[in-house]
PDB file of C-alpha atoms in Angstrom:
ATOM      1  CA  UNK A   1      85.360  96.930 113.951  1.00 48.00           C
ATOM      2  CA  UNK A   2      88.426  95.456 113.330  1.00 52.00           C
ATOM      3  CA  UNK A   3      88.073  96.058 109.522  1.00 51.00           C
ATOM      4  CA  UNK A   4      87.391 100.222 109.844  1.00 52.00           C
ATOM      5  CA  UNK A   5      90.754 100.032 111.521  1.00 50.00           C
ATOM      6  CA  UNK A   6      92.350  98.359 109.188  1.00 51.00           C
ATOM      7  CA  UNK A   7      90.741 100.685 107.093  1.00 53.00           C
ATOM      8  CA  UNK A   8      92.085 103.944 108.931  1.00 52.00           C
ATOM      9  CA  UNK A   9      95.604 102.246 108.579  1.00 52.00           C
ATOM     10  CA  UNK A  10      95.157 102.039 104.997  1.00 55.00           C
ATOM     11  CA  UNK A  11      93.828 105.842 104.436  1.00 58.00           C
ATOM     12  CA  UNK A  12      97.044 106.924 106.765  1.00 58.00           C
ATOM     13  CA  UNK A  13      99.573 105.756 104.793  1.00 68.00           C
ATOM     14  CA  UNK A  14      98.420 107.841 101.203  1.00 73.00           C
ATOM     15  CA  UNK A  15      98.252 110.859 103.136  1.00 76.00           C
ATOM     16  CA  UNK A  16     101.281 110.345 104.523  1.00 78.00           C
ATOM     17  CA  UNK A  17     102.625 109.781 100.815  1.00 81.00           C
ATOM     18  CA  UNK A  18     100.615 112.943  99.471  1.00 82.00           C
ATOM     19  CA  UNK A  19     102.286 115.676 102.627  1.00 84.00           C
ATOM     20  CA  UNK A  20     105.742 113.885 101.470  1.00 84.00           C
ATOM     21  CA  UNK A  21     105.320 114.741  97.782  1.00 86.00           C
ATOM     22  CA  UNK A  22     103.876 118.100  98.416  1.00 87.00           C
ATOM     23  CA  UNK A  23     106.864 119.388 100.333  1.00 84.00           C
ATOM     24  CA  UNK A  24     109.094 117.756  97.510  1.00 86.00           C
ATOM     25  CA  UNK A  25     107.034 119.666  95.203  1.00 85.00           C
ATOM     26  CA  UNK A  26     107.613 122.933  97.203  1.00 86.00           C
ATOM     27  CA  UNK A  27     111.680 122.031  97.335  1.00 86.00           C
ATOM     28  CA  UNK A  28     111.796 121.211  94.079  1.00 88.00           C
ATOM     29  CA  UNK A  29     110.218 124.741  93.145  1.00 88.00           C
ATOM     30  CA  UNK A  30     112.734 126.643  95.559  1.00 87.00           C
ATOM     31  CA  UNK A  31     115.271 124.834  93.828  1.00 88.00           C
ATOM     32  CA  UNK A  32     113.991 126.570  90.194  1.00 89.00           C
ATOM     33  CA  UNK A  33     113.554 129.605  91.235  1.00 88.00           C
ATOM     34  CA  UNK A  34     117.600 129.516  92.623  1.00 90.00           C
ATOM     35  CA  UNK A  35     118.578 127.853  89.561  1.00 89.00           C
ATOM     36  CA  UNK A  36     116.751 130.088  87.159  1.00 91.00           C
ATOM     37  CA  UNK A  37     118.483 133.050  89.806  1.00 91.00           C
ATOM     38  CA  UNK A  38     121.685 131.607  88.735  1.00 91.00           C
ATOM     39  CA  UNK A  39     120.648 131.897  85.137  1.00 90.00           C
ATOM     40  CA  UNK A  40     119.940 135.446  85.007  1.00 92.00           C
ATOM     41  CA  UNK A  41     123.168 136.498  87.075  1.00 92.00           C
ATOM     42  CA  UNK A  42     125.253 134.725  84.314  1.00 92.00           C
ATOM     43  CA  UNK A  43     123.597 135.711  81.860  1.00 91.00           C
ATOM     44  CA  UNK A  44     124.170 139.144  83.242  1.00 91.00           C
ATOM     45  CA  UNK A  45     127.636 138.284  83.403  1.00 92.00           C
ATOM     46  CA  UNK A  46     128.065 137.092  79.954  1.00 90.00           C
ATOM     47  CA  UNK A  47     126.846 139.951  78.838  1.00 89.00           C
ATOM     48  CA  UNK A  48     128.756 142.571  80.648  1.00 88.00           C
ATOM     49  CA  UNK A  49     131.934 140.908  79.271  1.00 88.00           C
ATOM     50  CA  UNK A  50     130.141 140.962  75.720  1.00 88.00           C
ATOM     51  CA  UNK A  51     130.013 144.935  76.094  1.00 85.00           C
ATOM     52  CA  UNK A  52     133.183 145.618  77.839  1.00 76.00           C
ATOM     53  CA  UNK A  53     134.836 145.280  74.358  1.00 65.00           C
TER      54      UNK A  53
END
């Protein structure tokens, strides 16, 4: 008995682990898609000023 709960403390911890580096995974991929979003708007900008002359 006492080694299943030892057991159960063991499988909590990776899971714990795994949610943590899943949501890091989804803030990391909000934090491309803003960055690329900067990107494109100066590239936009860059080339606006390219045509105004």
């Amino acid at each position: 008995m006492a080694v299943q709960t030892a057991d159960a403390g063991g499988d909590w911890a990776p899971a714990q682990r795994q949610r943590r580096k899943k949501q890091r995974g989804q803030q990391n991929q909000a934090l491309a898609g803003v960055h690329s979003a900067i990107h494109l708007i100066g590239a936009a900008e860059i080339f606006r000023n390219a045509t105004r002359f």
